[in-house]
XYZ file of C-alpha atoms in Angstrom:
566
model
C 47.965 8.237 71.355
C 49.074 8.706 74.970
C 46.237 9.184 77.466
C 46.496 12.442 79.358
C 44.603 15.281 80.928
C 45.696 18.909 80.941
C 44.365 21.854 82.882
C 45.885 25.292 83.271
C 46.744 25.909 86.906
C 48.008 28.870 88.852
C 51.152 28.391 90.889
C 48.897 28.345 93.970
C 46.683 25.544 92.650
C 49.560 23.585 91.155
C 51.673 23.499 94.313
C 48.938 23.437 96.959
C 46.818 20.665 95.447
C 49.627 18.243 94.627
C 52.433 16.420 96.371
C 55.427 15.865 94.123
C 58.089 13.183 93.809
C 61.196 13.438 91.660
C 61.529 9.762 90.637
C 64.750 7.839 91.081
C 65.362 7.597 87.319
C 65.338 11.399 86.885
C 68.360 13.684 86.650
C 69.476 15.680 89.720
C 68.492 19.285 90.347
C 70.807 21.326 88.100
C 69.430 24.869 87.999
C 71.959 27.472 89.038
C 71.740 31.173 89.771
C 71.525 32.053 86.071
C 68.304 30.084 85.553
C 66.823 31.268 88.854
C 67.606 34.875 87.998
C 65.843 34.451 84.665
C 62.768 33.017 86.414
C 62.786 35.855 88.956
C 63.232 38.557 86.304
C 60.431 37.106 84.173
C 58.001 37.272 87.087
C 59.124 40.764 88.180
C 58.858 42.086 84.609
C 55.338 40.669 84.343
C 54.384 42.254 87.692
C 55.840 45.647 86.710
C 54.354 45.664 83.216
C 52.388 48.916 82.990
C 50.099 47.392 80.361
C 49.175 44.427 82.587
C 45.440 44.236 83.126
C 43.392 42.334 85.728
C 43.074 38.755 84.542
C 46.320 38.792 82.524
C 48.451 35.710 83.070
C 52.089 34.778 82.655
C 52.885 31.275 81.391
C 55.773 29.568 83.212
C 55.825 26.369 81.131
C 54.449 22.854 81.040
C 55.049 19.904 83.344
C 54.764 16.206 82.458
C 53.823 13.910 85.349
C 51.931 10.815 86.365
C 50.297 9.892 89.652
C 51.471 7.077 91.900
C 50.922 6.523 95.615
C 49.307 9.935 96.054
C 52.340 11.700 94.553
C 52.793 13.286 91.155
C 55.936 11.755 89.651
C 57.531 14.525 87.576
C 58.942 13.385 84.236
C 59.660 16.877 82.944
C 59.498 20.133 84.861
C 61.284 19.233 88.081
C 63.780 22.093 87.694
C 60.969 24.631 87.481
C 58.839 22.967 90.176
C 61.754 22.723 92.618
C 62.831 26.314 91.960
C 59.290 27.599 92.479
C 59.143 25.740 95.800
C 62.430 27.336 96.896
C 61.173 30.736 95.766
C 57.915 30.411 97.694
C 59.775 29.232 100.788
C 61.938 32.371 100.569
C 58.816 34.529 100.259
C 57.223 32.676 103.159
C 60.158 33.486 105.467
C 59.531 37.211 105.049
C 55.749 36.907 105.057
C 55.805 34.882 108.286
C 58.240 37.323 109.912
C 56.025 40.320 108.978
C 52.689 38.532 109.488
C 49.759 40.592 110.646
C 45.999 40.463 110.483
C 46.197 41.954 106.982
C 48.685 39.368 105.665
C 47.481 36.195 107.399
C 45.759 34.969 104.215
C 48.963 35.441 102.203
C 50.881 33.450 104.812
C 48.233 30.715 104.634
C 48.419 30.530 100.814
C 52.214 30.217 100.902
C 52.007 27.521 103.588
C 49.500 25.524 101.527
C 51.966 25.444 98.615
C 54.762 24.070 100.763
C 53.211 21.765 103.366
C 50.158 19.731 104.287
C 47.576 21.778 106.182
C 45.567 20.346 109.053
C 41.861 20.395 108.127
C 40.732 21.374 111.630
C 43.399 23.698 113.005
C 44.541 25.092 109.674
C 48.139 24.772 110.854
C 50.953 23.741 108.520
C 52.752 20.459 109.148
C 56.373 21.399 108.483
C 57.368 17.738 108.340
C 54.951 17.041 105.478
C 56.613 18.830 102.563
C 54.929 18.842 99.148
C 58.249 18.099 97.434
C 60.313 14.924 97.762
C 63.142 13.520 95.654
C 64.413 9.973 95.212
C 67.329 11.099 93.057
C 68.848 13.530 95.538
C 72.228 12.897 97.183
C 72.360 12.586 100.965
C 74.180 15.903 101.369
C 71.720 17.757 99.152
C 68.843 15.881 100.768
C 69.841 17.119 104.215
C 69.974 20.723 102.970
C 66.626 20.509 101.157
C 64.999 18.939 104.206
C 66.282 21.766 106.407
C 64.939 24.361 103.979
C 61.516 22.741 103.574
C 61.005 21.847 107.226
C 61.809 25.306 108.580
C 65.024 24.034 110.189
C 67.365 26.074 107.981
C 68.833 28.984 109.915
C 68.921 32.143 107.840
C 71.152 35.074 108.775
C 71.864 38.551 107.463
C 75.066 37.644 105.612
C 73.343 35.959 102.653
C 76.073 36.891 100.171
C 78.783 35.042 102.140
C 76.501 32.043 102.670
C 75.862 31.862 98.905
C 79.601 31.821 98.160
C 80.204 29.063 100.690
C 77.178 26.946 99.731
C 77.913 23.772 97.758
C 74.353 22.642 97.078
C 72.284 24.131 94.255
C 69.261 23.910 96.556
C 70.938 26.117 99.162
C 72.464 28.551 96.676
C 69.183 29.090 94.867
C 67.182 29.382 98.076
C 69.586 32.045 99.348
C 69.403 33.789 95.964
C 65.616 34.006 96.224
C 65.888 35.214 99.834
C 68.181 38.042 98.745
C 65.935 38.973 95.811
C 62.859 38.945 98.030
C 64.508 41.227 100.586
C 65.805 43.526 97.865
C 62.384 43.797 96.219
C 60.649 44.481 99.566
C 63.092 47.274 100.448
C 62.710 48.930 97.038
C 58.937 48.382 96.859
C 57.640 48.316 100.452
C 54.015 48.853 99.433
C 54.049 46.317 96.589
C 55.716 43.253 98.097
C 52.498 41.497 99.218
C 50.845 42.228 95.855
C 53.853 40.755 94.084
C 53.408 37.524 96.070
C 49.723 37.360 95.140
C 50.446 37.938 91.436
C 53.005 35.136 91.509
C 50.586 32.773 93.241
C 47.463 33.548 91.219
C 48.480 35.050 87.862
C 51.513 32.933 86.981
C 50.326 29.803 85.201
C 51.669 26.316 84.503
C 50.284 23.622 82.257
C 50.509 20.277 84.056
C 50.116 17.312 81.707
C 49.004 14.378 83.828
C 49.448 11.058 82.080
C 46.935 8.330 82.673
C 46.961 4.572 82.247
C 45.748 1.368 83.813
C 48.967 0.823 85.791
C 52.278 2.490 86.682
C 54.124 1.153 83.617
C 51.559 2.500 81.183
C 51.458 5.875 82.930
C 55.273 6.078 82.864
C 55.408 5.057 79.207
C 52.790 7.663 78.287
C 54.680 10.326 80.231
C 57.989 9.542 78.518
C 56.319 9.547 75.103
C 54.747 12.946 75.726
C 57.980 14.333 77.098
C 59.848 13.355 73.938
C 57.406 15.353 71.799
C 57.578 18.534 73.858
C 60.028 21.371 73.496
C 60.146 22.910 76.949
C 62.322 25.809 77.900
C 63.941 23.901 80.744
C 67.478 22.492 80.619
C 67.557 19.830 77.863
C 68.345 16.288 78.863
C 71.839 14.943 78.308
C 72.285 11.773 76.273
C 72.804 9.825 79.483
C 69.500 11.165 80.880
C 67.701 9.636 77.896
C 69.589 6.345 78.324
C 68.680 6.351 82.006
C 64.956 6.492 81.273
C 65.230 3.737 78.627
C 67.184 1.413 80.939
C 64.804 2.144 83.812
C 61.804 1.382 81.648
C 63.342 -1.943 80.522
C 63.452 -3.196 84.121
C 60.430 -5.402 84.760
C 60.025 -5.311 88.536
C 60.086 -2.606 91.164
C 63.069 -4.268 92.835
C 65.045 -4.260 89.574
C 64.227 -0.593 89.072
C 65.286 0.302 92.589
C 68.544 -1.610 92.189
C 69.278 0.113 88.874
C 68.430 3.570 90.236
C 70.613 2.989 93.280
C 73.575 1.977 91.073
C 73.067 4.966 88.809
C 72.882 7.339 91.758
C 76.067 5.942 93.328
C 77.918 6.187 90.024
C 76.712 9.736 89.418
C 77.720 10.817 92.914
C 81.175 9.292 92.460
C 81.686 11.468 89.363
C 80.119 14.720 90.541
C 83.501 16.286 91.393
C 85.145 14.957 88.255
C 85.788 16.904 85.087
C 83.683 14.388 83.217
C 80.037 13.303 83.515
C 77.878 10.265 82.831
C 77.928 11.017 79.107
C 81.700 10.493 79.249
C 81.230 6.915 80.513
C 78.664 6.128 77.825
C 80.941 7.633 75.173
C 83.777 5.375 76.304
C 81.418 2.402 76.421
C 80.318 3.172 72.857
C 83.927 2.656 71.735
C 84.107 -0.586 73.722
C 81.071 -1.843 71.782
C 82.620 -0.679 68.511
C 85.842 -2.543 69.315
C 84.010 -5.753 70.218
C 82.070 -5.529 66.967
C 85.238 -4.597 65.024
C 83.745 -1.325 63.738
C 86.349 0.958 62.152
C 84.047 3.432 60.425
C 83.624 7.003 61.644
C 81.631 7.093 64.846
C 78.138 8.582 64.918
C 76.628 10.668 67.720
C 76.225 9.087 71.128
C 72.428 9.216 71.179
C 71.807 7.741 67.707
C 74.418 5.046 68.389
C 72.621 3.707 71.447
C 69.030 4.453 70.437
C 69.127 3.552 66.742
C 72.036 1.176 66.318
C 72.416 -0.541 69.690
C 69.200 0.044 71.610
C 69.312 -3.600 72.714
C 72.497 -2.805 74.656
C 70.572 -0.364 76.847
C 68.141 -3.126 77.716
C 70.866 -5.649 78.482
C 71.005 -6.474 82.172
C 74.808 -6.309 82.049
C 75.114 -2.710 80.853
C 75.162 -1.070 84.284
C 77.779 -3.540 85.500
C 80.064 -2.567 82.626
C 79.370 1.155 82.976
C 80.146 0.741 86.676
C 83.448 -0.998 85.833
C 84.408 1.901 83.565
C 83.354 4.366 86.267
C 85.670 2.760 88.813
C 88.464 2.687 86.252
C 88.221 6.431 85.575
C 87.453 7.495 89.145
C 90.988 6.677 90.259
C 90.124 3.618 92.346
C 93.117 1.749 90.896
C 95.715 4.521 91.142
C 97.720 2.569 93.722
C 98.151 -0.256 91.195
C 99.888 1.922 88.611
C 103.657 2.128 88.389
C 105.261 5.545 88.803
C 106.074 5.746 85.104
C 102.454 5.029 84.168
C 101.282 7.962 86.284
C 103.837 10.161 84.508
C 102.574 8.972 81.130
C 99.037 9.863 82.155
C 100.206 13.426 82.793
C 101.547 13.547 79.234
C 98.295 12.256 77.756
C 96.237 14.782 79.705
C 98.039 17.525 77.799
C 96.752 16.249 74.443
C 93.968 18.384 72.910
C 91.501 15.508 72.400
C 90.091 12.537 74.322
C 90.642 9.716 71.862
C 93.449 8.286 73.956
C 90.888 7.811 76.742
C 88.596 5.791 74.486
C 91.496 3.556 73.486
C 92.542 3.163 77.113
C 88.978 2.211 78.100
C 88.801 -0.401 75.356
C 92.130 -1.890 76.369
C 91.022 -2.087 80.007
C 87.715 -3.752 79.110
C 89.529 -6.132 76.731
C 91.722 -7.210 79.640
C 88.586 -7.710 81.728
C 87.014 -9.808 78.961
C 90.141 -11.956 78.506
C 91.032 -12.216 82.234
C 94.358 -10.456 81.607
C 96.064 -8.278 84.247
C 95.783 -4.833 82.704
C 98.386 -3.320 85.023
C 101.133 -5.751 83.963
C 101.371 -4.162 80.494
C 99.979 -0.737 81.244
C 103.230 1.228 81.079
C 104.195 -0.142 77.651
C 100.685 0.415 76.278
C 100.629 4.050 77.383
C 104.079 4.636 75.912
C 102.894 3.184 72.608
C 99.788 5.393 72.602
C 101.844 8.506 73.388
C 104.416 7.781 70.670
C 101.895 7.078 67.923
C 99.651 10.005 68.855
C 102.432 12.585 69.076
C 104.198 11.534 65.881
C 100.921 11.745 63.963
C 99.983 15.068 65.541
C 103.416 16.580 64.932
C 103.139 15.532 61.293
C 99.617 16.974 60.933
C 98.078 18.665 64.002
C 94.451 17.640 63.443
C 92.130 15.232 65.230
C 91.521 13.496 61.893
C 95.083 12.125 62.178
C 94.405 10.128 65.342
C 90.845 8.883 64.874
C 91.682 6.156 62.292
C 94.658 4.824 64.251
C 92.526 4.604 67.395
C 89.843 2.638 65.554
C 92.498 0.398 63.990
C 94.164 -0.204 67.351
C 91.106 -1.131 69.339
C 89.498 -3.337 66.692
C 92.802 -5.191 66.299
C 92.638 -6.105 69.991
C 89.493 -8.138 69.456
C 90.522 -9.528 66.059
C 94.131 -10.547 66.725
C 94.834 -9.785 70.388
C 97.298 -6.933 69.888
C 97.245 -3.150 69.728
C 98.045 -2.539 66.069
C 97.709 1.100 65.008
C 98.268 0.184 61.340
C 99.775 3.588 60.706
C 102.703 5.254 58.939
C 104.492 6.608 62.024
C 107.702 4.722 61.178
C 107.785 6.246 57.704
C 107.140 9.715 59.176
C 110.145 9.329 61.492
C 112.347 8.004 58.678
C 111.877 11.260 56.776
C 113.955 13.027 59.420
C 114.390 16.349 57.653
C 110.644 16.870 57.289
C 109.789 15.464 60.726
C 112.349 17.660 62.480
C 111.003 20.687 60.668
C 107.459 19.812 61.770
C 108.634 19.107 65.329
C 109.956 22.633 65.803
C 107.020 24.122 63.943
C 104.365 22.673 66.264
C 102.978 24.984 68.949
C 99.746 23.300 70.037
C 101.473 20.153 71.306
C 104.350 21.798 73.163
C 102.704 21.174 76.607
C 102.602 17.407 75.959
C 106.131 17.383 74.502
C 107.541 19.368 77.422
C 105.865 17.016 79.894
C 107.187 13.926 78.134
C 110.690 15.395 77.976
C 110.547 16.254 81.681
C 109.661 12.720 82.763
C 112.122 11.000 80.417
C 114.994 13.225 81.525
C 114.015 13.090 85.204
C 112.389 9.706 85.976
C 112.042 10.678 89.670
C 110.104 13.852 88.901
C 106.914 13.983 91.004
C 103.595 14.063 89.166
C 100.487 16.178 89.547
C 102.275 19.460 90.318
C 100.186 22.450 89.235
C 102.319 24.515 86.884
C 102.505 26.927 83.982
C 104.875 27.168 81.052
C 107.831 29.382 81.896
C 109.780 31.268 79.207
C 113.396 31.007 80.349
C 114.432 33.932 78.196
C 111.689 36.422 79.127
C 108.850 37.673 76.986
C 109.775 41.265 77.649
C 109.679 44.616 75.892
C 112.952 45.682 77.508
C 116.346 44.748 76.149
C 119.448 44.411 78.254
C 122.352 46.073 76.376
C 124.883 43.782 78.038
C 123.654 40.784 76.012
C 126.215 39.739 73.448
C 125.997 37.545 70.414
C 122.432 38.423 69.361
C 120.025 41.311 69.188
C 116.418 41.925 70.199
C 114.964 40.935 66.805
C 116.798 37.592 66.844
C 115.693 36.916 70.418
C 112.020 37.371 69.538
C 112.204 34.533 67.010
C 113.538 32.176 69.714
C 111.226 33.056 72.598
C 108.467 30.571 71.643
C 110.921 27.733 70.893
C 110.419 24.562 72.904
C 114.039 24.943 74.066
C 113.090 28.207 75.788
C 110.172 26.701 77.715
C 109.803 24.555 80.791
C 107.283 23.860 83.564
C 107.294 26.026 86.688
C 104.847 26.433 89.566
C 102.412 29.301 89.023
C 103.493 31.230 92.136
C 107.145 31.026 91.069
C 106.285 31.907 87.485
C 104.615 35.069 88.762
C 107.640 35.892 90.939
C 110.062 35.256 88.086
C 108.004 37.501 85.829
C 109.872 39.079 82.928
C 113.198 39.149 84.728
C 116.358 37.905 83.082
C 118.062 34.589 83.743
C 120.407 35.734 86.526
C 117.404 36.958 88.558
C 115.118 34.047 87.668
C 117.617 31.459 88.881
C 116.916 32.422 92.485
C 113.234 31.554 91.983
C 114.089 28.311 90.186
C 115.851 27.105 93.354
C 112.481 26.997 95.149
C 110.823 24.834 92.495
C 109.813 21.182 92.868
C 110.602 20.702 89.176
C 114.009 19.027 88.831
C 114.672 20.786 85.543
C 114.200 24.207 87.137
C 116.488 23.187 89.998
C 119.179 22.109 87.519
C 118.969 25.420 85.656
C 119.298 27.293 88.947
C 122.720 25.708 89.431
C 124.165 26.953 86.115
C 126.972 29.402 86.837
C 126.437 31.626 83.796
C 124.086 34.562 84.188
C 122.767 34.917 80.643
C 120.442 32.599 78.696
C 121.303 33.147 75.061
C 120.568 31.929 71.545
C 123.080 29.084 71.736
C 121.508 27.860 74.994
C 118.080 27.679 73.392
C 119.477 25.980 70.291
C 121.319 23.421 72.423
C 118.232 22.671 74.492
C 116.087 22.473 71.337
C 118.350 19.754 69.985
C 118.541 17.877 73.294
C 114.735 17.748 73.584
C 114.327 16.714 69.956
C 116.847 13.851 70.174
C 115.471 12.637 73.515
C 111.877 12.530 72.255
C 112.779 11.118 68.863
C 114.516 8.210 70.600
C 111.365 7.639 72.688
C 109.195 7.632 69.554
C 111.461 5.169 67.757
C 111.438 2.796 70.735
C 107.664 2.809 71.215
C 105.887 3.057 67.859
């Protein structure tokens, strides 16, 4: 059983009698306004409870930590501890501003929670904060230091500052400042009492893990953490992997090196749509490919902890995760051909990520075999697009693409080629059925439109933000001058792929539900070559035969692409 000692502590005792360190293997500070508002409301509700009696306490949760170099290393509870520190600093700002003989003890209590206090003078050392973090980014670190060293300059326009703030530390600190001011204005005679109730009647349960050395204390802390069900934000899979990898490092230098790599990788992905779990998920498929595993994949956590825990303790894992990180962070974009970048835009429109797993495996295979990935990249992406779209047009479910992905990436390591081992050729050969399914699909129209655009216009620029434009408008009005069809017929054609194209959002808004003769003027301004071409058509009406003609053109163009690349 893990050695530990527990003792209920008030917020005052917890923060004033400890100095805290968020260790380098921890996750960053992730609480946002929602969590801070919940914390604030819980405390306010407790304070305002009419049935509250002297001696009643409010439990804020447990904290798992172990002591090292005069600091409590927090294993679990850093979100709550950090937020409480920001809250008390916000309260301190007002208390210090309004200090008087009557409130000097309150000011002193708040100072003792935030900084070291000189034993003789009783003055706070603003440079000796009780909270430090080894996992914090430089930008966040600068903000937190300003807040906790009294260098942060507050002003009256808190709302604007909150909107402009990028750091969670700053946003949450400003949130607590605004709540403190709001509470004081609404309850001018209760504000000081509220602070005292928070400091003395709100309780935490620190669980301090003991052991004969740092490793044993850390191991005990992690074991206890895994058995607790705290109300804080649950750890991601990658957070668990991080602690396991960290623990497997034998020396302090190895741990520092690992933590530094992890931090750099995490920072490089913080503005990305994906997170660290994404890299581990891709790496899981790399391992599956190398081990020629075709069976259905299991969850990320059980895969690494139950099936391949040894991988997490392999010294090479962070190197490979780092390689995948660079691959997906766009560091090699200048090595891609123009067509490859266009193909990526098509793949991004697919409703699942399995193409990414296959792409990761192919890249790592090229690394393993010392092959230049970029030499064959365009053909590989075309093959992925063709096989994925044919399968998804035939049956629009993720179950259609999973097996062909597993087949393709295991074949790389068994016979050195990307073999999907699928029936896409047979699907295309049954042209009547395939064509029917092609025009029936709705979910995959964005990918099909994008592919058609780039095949028809090879010089079309990529990465243009756009929306789908209905050439014949989705409108409730009907222009009597239209000939050859009626309103009911038109409605059945509006959602056809031949009636849709990409157009910039601003132009799409301007075009609105106008008819073709009016829309053409907006199409002239577009960077999309297809819109420009339509703007040059002399006719003023876009009718049934135009949609039917474009339907057929798109179908034949894409079918030819599929046949050439499956």
